[in-house]
PDB file of C-alpha atoms in Angstrom:
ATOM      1  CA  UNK A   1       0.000   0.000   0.000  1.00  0.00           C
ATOM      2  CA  UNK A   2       1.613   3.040  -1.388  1.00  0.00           C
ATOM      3  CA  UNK A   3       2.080   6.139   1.246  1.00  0.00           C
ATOM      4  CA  UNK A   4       3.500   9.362   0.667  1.00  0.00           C
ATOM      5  CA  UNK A   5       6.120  11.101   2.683  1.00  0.00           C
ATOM      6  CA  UNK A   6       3.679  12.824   5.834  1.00  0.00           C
ATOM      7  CA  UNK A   7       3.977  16.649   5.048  1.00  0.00           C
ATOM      8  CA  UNK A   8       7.075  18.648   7.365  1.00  0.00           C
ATOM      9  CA  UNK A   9       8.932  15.275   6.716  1.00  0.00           C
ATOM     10  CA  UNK A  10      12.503  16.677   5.602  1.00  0.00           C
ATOM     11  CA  UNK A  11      13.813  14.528   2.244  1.00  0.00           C
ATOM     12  CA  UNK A  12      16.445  12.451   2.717  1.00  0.00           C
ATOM     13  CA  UNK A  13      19.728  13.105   1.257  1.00  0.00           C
ATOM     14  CA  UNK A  14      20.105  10.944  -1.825  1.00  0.00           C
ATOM     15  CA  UNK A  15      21.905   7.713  -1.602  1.00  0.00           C
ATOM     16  CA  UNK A  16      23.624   7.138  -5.350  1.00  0.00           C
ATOM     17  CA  UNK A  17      23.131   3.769  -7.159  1.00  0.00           C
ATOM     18  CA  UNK A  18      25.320   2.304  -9.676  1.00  0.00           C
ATOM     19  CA  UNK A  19      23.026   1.829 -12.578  1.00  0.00           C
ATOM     20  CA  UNK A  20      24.351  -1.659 -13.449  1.00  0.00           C
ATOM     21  CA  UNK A  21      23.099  -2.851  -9.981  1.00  0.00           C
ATOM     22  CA  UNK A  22      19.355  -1.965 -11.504  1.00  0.00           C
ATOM     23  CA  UNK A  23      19.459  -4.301 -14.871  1.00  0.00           C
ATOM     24  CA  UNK A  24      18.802  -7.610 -14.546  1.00  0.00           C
ATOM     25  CA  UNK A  25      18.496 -10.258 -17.832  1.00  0.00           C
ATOM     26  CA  UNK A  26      14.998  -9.441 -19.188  1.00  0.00           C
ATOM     27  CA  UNK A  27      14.176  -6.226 -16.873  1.00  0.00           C
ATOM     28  CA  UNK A  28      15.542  -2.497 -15.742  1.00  0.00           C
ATOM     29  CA  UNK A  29      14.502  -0.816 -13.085  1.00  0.00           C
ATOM     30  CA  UNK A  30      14.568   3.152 -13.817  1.00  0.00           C
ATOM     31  CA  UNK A  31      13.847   7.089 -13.046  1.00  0.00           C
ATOM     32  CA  UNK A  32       9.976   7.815 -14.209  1.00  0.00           C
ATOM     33  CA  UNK A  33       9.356   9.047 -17.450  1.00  0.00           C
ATOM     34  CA  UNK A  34       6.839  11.488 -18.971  1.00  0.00           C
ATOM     35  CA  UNK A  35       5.605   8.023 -20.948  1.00  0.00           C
ATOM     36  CA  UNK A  36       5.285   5.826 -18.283  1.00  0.00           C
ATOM     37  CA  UNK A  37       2.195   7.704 -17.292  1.00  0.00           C
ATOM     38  CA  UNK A  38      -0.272   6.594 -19.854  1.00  0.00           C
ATOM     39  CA  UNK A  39       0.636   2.587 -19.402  1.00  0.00           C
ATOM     40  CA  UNK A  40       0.675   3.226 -15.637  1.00  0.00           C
ATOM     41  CA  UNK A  41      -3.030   4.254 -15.498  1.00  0.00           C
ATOM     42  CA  UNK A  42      -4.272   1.648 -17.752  1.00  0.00           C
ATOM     43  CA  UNK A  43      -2.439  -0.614 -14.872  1.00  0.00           C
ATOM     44  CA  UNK A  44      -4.243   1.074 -12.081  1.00  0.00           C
ATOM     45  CA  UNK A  45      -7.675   0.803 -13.921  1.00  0.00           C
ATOM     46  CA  UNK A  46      -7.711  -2.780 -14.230  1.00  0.00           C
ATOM     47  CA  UNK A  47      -9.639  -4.539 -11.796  1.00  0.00           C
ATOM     48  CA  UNK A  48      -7.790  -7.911 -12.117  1.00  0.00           C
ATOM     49  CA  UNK A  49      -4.429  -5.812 -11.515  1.00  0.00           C
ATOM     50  CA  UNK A  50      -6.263  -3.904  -8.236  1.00  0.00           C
ATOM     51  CA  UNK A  51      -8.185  -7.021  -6.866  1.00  0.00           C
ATOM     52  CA  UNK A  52      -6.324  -6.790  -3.729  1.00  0.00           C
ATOM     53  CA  UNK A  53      -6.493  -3.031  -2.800  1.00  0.00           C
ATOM     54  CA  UNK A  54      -9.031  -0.585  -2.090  1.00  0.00           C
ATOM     55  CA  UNK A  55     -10.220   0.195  -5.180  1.00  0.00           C
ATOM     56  CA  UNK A  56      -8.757   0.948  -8.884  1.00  0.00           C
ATOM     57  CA  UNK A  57      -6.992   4.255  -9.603  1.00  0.00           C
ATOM     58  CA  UNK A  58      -8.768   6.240 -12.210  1.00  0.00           C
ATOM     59  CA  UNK A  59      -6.288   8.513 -14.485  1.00  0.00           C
ATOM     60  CA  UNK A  60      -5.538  11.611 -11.848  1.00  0.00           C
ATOM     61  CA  UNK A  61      -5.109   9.555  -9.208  1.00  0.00           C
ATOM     62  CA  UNK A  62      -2.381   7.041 -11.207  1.00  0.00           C
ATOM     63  CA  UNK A  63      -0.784  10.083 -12.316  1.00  0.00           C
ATOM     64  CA  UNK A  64      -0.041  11.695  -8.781  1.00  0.00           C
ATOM     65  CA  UNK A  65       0.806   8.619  -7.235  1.00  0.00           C
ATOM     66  CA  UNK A  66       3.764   8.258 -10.232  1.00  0.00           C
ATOM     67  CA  UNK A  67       4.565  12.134  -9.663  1.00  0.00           C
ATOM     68  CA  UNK A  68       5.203  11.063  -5.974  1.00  0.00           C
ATOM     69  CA  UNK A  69       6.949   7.752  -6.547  1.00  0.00           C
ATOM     70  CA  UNK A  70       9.394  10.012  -9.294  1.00  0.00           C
ATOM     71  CA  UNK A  71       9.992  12.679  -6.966  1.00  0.00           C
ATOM     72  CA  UNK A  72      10.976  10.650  -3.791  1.00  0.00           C
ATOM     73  CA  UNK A  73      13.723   8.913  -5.643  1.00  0.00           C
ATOM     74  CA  UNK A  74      15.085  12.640  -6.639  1.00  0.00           C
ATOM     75  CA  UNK A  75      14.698  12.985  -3.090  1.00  0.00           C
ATOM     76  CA  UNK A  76      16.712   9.521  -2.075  1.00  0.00           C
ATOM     77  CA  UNK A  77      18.193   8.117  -4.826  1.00  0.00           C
ATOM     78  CA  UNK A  78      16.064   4.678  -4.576  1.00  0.00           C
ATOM     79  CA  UNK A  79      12.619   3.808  -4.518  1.00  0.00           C
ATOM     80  CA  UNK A  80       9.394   2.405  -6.230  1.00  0.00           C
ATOM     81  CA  UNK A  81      11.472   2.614  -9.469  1.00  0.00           C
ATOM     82  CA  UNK A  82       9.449   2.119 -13.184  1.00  0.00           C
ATOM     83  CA  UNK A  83      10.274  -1.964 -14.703  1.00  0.00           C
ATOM     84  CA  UNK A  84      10.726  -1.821 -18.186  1.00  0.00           C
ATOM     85  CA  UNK A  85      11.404  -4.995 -20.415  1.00  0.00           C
ATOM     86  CA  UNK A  86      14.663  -5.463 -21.767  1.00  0.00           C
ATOM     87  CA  UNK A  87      14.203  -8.585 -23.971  1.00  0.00           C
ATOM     88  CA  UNK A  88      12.687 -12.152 -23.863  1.00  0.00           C
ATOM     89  CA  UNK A  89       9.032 -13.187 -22.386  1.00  0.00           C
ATOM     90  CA  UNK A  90       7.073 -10.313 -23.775  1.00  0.00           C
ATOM     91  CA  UNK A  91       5.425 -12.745 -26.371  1.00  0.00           C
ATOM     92  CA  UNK A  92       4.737 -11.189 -29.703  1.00  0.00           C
ATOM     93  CA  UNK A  93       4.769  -8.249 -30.477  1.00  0.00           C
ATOM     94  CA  UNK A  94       6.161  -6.997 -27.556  1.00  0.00           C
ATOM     95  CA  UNK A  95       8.912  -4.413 -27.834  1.00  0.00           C
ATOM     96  CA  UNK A  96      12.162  -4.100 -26.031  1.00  0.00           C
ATOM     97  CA  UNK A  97      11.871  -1.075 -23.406  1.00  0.00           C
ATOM     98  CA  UNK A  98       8.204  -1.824 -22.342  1.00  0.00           C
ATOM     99  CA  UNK A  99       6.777  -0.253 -19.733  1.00  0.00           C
ATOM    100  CA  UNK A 100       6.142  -3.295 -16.649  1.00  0.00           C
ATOM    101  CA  UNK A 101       4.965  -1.735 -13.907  1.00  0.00           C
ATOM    102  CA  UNK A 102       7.137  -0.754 -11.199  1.00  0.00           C
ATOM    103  CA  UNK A 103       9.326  -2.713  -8.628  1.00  0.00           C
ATOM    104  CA  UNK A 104      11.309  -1.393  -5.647  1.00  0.00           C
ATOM    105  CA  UNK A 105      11.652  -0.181  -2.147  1.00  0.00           C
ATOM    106  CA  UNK A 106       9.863   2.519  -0.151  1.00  0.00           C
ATOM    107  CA  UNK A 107       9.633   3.523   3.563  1.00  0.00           C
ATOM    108  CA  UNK A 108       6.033   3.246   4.587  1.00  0.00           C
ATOM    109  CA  UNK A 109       4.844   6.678   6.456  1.00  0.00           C
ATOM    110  CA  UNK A 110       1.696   5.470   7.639  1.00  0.00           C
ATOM    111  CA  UNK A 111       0.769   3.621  11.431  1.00  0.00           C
ATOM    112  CA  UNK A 112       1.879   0.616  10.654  1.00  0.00           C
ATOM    113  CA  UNK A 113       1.965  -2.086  13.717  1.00  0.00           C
ATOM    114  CA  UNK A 114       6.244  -2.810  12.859  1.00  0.00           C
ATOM    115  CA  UNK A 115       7.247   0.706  11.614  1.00  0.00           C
ATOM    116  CA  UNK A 116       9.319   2.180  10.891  1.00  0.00           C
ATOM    117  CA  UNK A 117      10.732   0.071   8.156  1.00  0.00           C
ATOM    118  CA  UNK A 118      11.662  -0.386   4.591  1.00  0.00           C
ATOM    119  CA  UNK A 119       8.989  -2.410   2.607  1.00  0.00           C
ATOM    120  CA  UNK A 120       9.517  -4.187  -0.963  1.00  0.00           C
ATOM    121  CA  UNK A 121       6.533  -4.043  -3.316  1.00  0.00           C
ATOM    122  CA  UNK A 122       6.023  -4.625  -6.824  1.00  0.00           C
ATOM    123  CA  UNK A 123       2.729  -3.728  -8.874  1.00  0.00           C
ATOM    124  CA  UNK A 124       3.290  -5.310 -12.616  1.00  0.00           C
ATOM    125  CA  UNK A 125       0.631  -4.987 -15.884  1.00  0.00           C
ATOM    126  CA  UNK A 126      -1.214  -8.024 -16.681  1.00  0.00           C
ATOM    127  CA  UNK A 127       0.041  -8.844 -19.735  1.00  0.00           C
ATOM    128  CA  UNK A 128       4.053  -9.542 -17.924  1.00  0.00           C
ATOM    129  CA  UNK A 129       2.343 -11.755 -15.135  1.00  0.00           C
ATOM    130  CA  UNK A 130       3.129 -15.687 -14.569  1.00  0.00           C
ATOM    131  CA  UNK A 131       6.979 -14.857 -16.147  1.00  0.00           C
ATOM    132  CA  UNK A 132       8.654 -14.485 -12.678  1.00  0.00           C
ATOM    133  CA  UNK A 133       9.378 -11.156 -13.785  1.00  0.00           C
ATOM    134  CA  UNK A 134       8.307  -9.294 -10.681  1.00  0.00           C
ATOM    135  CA  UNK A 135      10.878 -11.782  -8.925  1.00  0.00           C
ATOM    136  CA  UNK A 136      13.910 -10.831 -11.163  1.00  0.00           C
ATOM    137  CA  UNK A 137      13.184  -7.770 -10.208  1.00  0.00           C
ATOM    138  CA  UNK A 138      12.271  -7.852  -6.613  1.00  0.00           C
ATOM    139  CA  UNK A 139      15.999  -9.828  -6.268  1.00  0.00           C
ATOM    140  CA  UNK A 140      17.814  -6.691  -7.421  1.00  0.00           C
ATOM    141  CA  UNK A 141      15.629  -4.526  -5.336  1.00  0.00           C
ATOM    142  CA  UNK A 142      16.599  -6.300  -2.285  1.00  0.00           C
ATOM    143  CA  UNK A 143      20.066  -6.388  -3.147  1.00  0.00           C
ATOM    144  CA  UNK A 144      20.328  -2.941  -3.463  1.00  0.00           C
ATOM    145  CA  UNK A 145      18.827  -2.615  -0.034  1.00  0.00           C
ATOM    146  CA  UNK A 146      21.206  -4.634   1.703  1.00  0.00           C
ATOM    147  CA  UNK A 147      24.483  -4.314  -0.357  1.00  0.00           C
ATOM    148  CA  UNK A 148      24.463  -0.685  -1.677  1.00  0.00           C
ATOM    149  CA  UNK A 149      21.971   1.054   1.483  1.00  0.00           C
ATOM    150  CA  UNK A 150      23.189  -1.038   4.228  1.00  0.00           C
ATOM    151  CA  UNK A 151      19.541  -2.138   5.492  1.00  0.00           C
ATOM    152  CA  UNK A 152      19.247  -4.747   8.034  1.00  0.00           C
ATOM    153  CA  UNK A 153      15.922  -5.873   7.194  1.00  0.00           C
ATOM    154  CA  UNK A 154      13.048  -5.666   4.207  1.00  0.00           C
ATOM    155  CA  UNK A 155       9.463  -6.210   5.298  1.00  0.00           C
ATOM    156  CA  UNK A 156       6.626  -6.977   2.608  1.00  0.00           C
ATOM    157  CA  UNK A 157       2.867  -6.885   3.686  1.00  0.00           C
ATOM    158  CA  UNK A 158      -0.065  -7.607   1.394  1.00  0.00           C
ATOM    159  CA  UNK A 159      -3.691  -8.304   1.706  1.00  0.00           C
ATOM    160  CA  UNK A 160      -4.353 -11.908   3.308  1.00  0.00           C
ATOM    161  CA  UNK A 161      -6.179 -12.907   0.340  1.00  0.00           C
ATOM    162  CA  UNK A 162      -3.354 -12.296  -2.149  1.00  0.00           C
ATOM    163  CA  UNK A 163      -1.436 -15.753  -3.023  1.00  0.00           C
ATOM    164  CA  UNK A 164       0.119 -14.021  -6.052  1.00  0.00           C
ATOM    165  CA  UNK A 165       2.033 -11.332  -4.035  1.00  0.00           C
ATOM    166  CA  UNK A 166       2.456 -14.362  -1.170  1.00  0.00           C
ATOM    167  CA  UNK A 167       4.463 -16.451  -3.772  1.00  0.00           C
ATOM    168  CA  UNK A 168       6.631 -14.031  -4.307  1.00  0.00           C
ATOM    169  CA  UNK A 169       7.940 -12.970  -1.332  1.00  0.00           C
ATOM    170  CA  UNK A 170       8.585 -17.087  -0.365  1.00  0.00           C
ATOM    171  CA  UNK A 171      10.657 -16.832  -3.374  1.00  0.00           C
ATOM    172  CA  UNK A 172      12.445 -14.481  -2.450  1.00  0.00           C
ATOM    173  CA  UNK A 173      13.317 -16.274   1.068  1.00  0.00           C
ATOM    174  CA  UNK A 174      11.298 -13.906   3.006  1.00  0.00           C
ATOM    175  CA  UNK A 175       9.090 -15.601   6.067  1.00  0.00           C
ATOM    176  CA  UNK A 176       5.486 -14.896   7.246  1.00  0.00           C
ATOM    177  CA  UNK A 177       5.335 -13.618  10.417  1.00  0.00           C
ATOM    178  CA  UNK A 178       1.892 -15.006  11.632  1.00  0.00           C
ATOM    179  CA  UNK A 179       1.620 -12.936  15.061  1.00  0.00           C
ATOM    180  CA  UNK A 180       2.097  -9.903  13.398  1.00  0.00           C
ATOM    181  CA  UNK A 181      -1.031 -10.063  10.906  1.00  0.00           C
ATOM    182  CA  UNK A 182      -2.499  -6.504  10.983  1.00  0.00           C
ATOM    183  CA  UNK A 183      -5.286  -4.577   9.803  1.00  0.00           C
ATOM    184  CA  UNK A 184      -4.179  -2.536   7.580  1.00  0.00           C
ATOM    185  CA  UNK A 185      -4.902   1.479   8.579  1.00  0.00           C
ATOM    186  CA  UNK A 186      -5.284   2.830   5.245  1.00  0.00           C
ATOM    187  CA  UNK A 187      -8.083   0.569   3.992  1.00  0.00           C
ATOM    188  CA  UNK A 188     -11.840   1.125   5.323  1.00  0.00           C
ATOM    189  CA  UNK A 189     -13.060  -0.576   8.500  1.00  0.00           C
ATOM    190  CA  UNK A 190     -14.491  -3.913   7.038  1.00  0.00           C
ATOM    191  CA  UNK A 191     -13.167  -3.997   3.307  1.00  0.00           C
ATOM    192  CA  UNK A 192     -12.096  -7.004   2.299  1.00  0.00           C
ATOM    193  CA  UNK A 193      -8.392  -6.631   1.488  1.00  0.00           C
ATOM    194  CA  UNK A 194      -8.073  -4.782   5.330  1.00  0.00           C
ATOM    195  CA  UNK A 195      -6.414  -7.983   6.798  1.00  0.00           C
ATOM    196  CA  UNK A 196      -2.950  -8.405   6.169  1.00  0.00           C
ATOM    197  CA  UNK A 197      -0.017 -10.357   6.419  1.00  0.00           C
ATOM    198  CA  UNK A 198       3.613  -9.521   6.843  1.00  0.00           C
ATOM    199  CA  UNK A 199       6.767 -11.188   6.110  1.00  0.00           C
ATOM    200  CA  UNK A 200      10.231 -10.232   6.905  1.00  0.00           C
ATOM    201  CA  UNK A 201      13.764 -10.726   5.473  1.00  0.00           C
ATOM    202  CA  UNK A 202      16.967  -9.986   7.767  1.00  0.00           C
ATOM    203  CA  UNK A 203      20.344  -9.455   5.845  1.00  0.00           C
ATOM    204  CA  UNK A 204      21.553 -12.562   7.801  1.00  0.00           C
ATOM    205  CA  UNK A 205      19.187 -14.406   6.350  1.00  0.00           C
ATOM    206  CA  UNK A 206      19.497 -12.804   2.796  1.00  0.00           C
ATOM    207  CA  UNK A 207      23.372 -13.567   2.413  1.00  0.00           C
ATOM    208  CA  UNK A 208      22.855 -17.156   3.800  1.00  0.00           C
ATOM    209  CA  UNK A 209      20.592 -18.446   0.929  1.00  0.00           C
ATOM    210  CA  UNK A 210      22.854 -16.220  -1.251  1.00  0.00           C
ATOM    211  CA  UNK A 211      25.822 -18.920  -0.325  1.00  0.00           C
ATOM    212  CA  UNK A 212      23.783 -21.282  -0.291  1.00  0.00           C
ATOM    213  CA  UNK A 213      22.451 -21.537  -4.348  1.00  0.00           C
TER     214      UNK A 213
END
């Protein structure tokens, strides 16, 4: 669930990262573009893409949550960065350099039960899903957090009801951490996709099924 710095927050200083440490095989991770916004909103409109938040985005809303996204990795130097294709399991048709989704890390500003803390989230079009592309990318997201910003530990949280997201983060060795389900406070009092689940991954951890692959 996507927050925005709380207003009075001060930015933090940007943190530089090599660009090589953002490509991956079939995927980049990037700055926001002017022409990301048009893909991003058809994202946020569909329903199958949204099942497990709130509600769908319609365009204005897609576009200032991108604008935010763009400006906090000014701000830091890392973030919620834009996943464009770079070759392989587009199927036909699809070109080199298309626009994914977006992939990354963010620090969560609202009353969560286990902040403060650096979540890892991913939101990817249709189209790209069942490819293990949001994993590719989620891998070089939490290297960068451990290697080049020197975190200690990656959460993830997502809506009990989403196996998809679920999958992904037990790929990516992170645990479940049953006693610290939560409701989460930015969804309405009795929506569906309220109840949520979190799972961690220490650096510890992280390096040790590094060495052991």
């Amino acid at each position: 669930m996507f927050q925005p710095l709380s207003a009075g927050t001060p930015p933090p200083l940007p943190h530089p990262i090599d660009p090589a440490l953002l490509c991956s095989p079939r995927l980049r991770l990037r700055q926001w573009t002017a022409a990301d916004r048009a893909p991003f909103a058809a994202l946020n409109a569909d329903a199958a893409v949204m099942e497990h938040f709130p509600a769908p985005l319609d365009h204005a809303q897609s576009d200032a949550m991108a604008d935010r996204i763009e400006v906090l990795i000014e701000q830091q130097g890392w973030g919620f960065w834009a996943a464009e294709l770079l070759e392989g399991p587009g199927g036909a048709g699809t070109p080199s350099g298309a626009f994914l989704g977006f992939i990354g890390l963010h620090r969560p500003t609202a009353p969560l039960p286990f902040a403060p803390c650096v979540e890892i989230g991913w939101r990817i079009a249709r189209p790209f899903w069942g490819r293990g592309l949001a994993t590719e990318g989620a891998r070089l997201a939490l290297r960068l957090g451990f290697e080049a910003l020197g975190l200690e530990e990656i959460v993830a949280f997502t809506a009990q009801r989403n196996r998809r997201s679920q999958a992904v983060m037990a790929r990516l060795g992170m645990r479940e951490s049953p006693a610290e389900a939560f409701e989460h406070p930015s969804v309405p009092e009795g929506h569906p996709v309220r109840p949520h689940l979190l799972y961690r991954l220490t650096r510890t951890a992280w390096r040790a099924s590094r060495q052991a692959a």
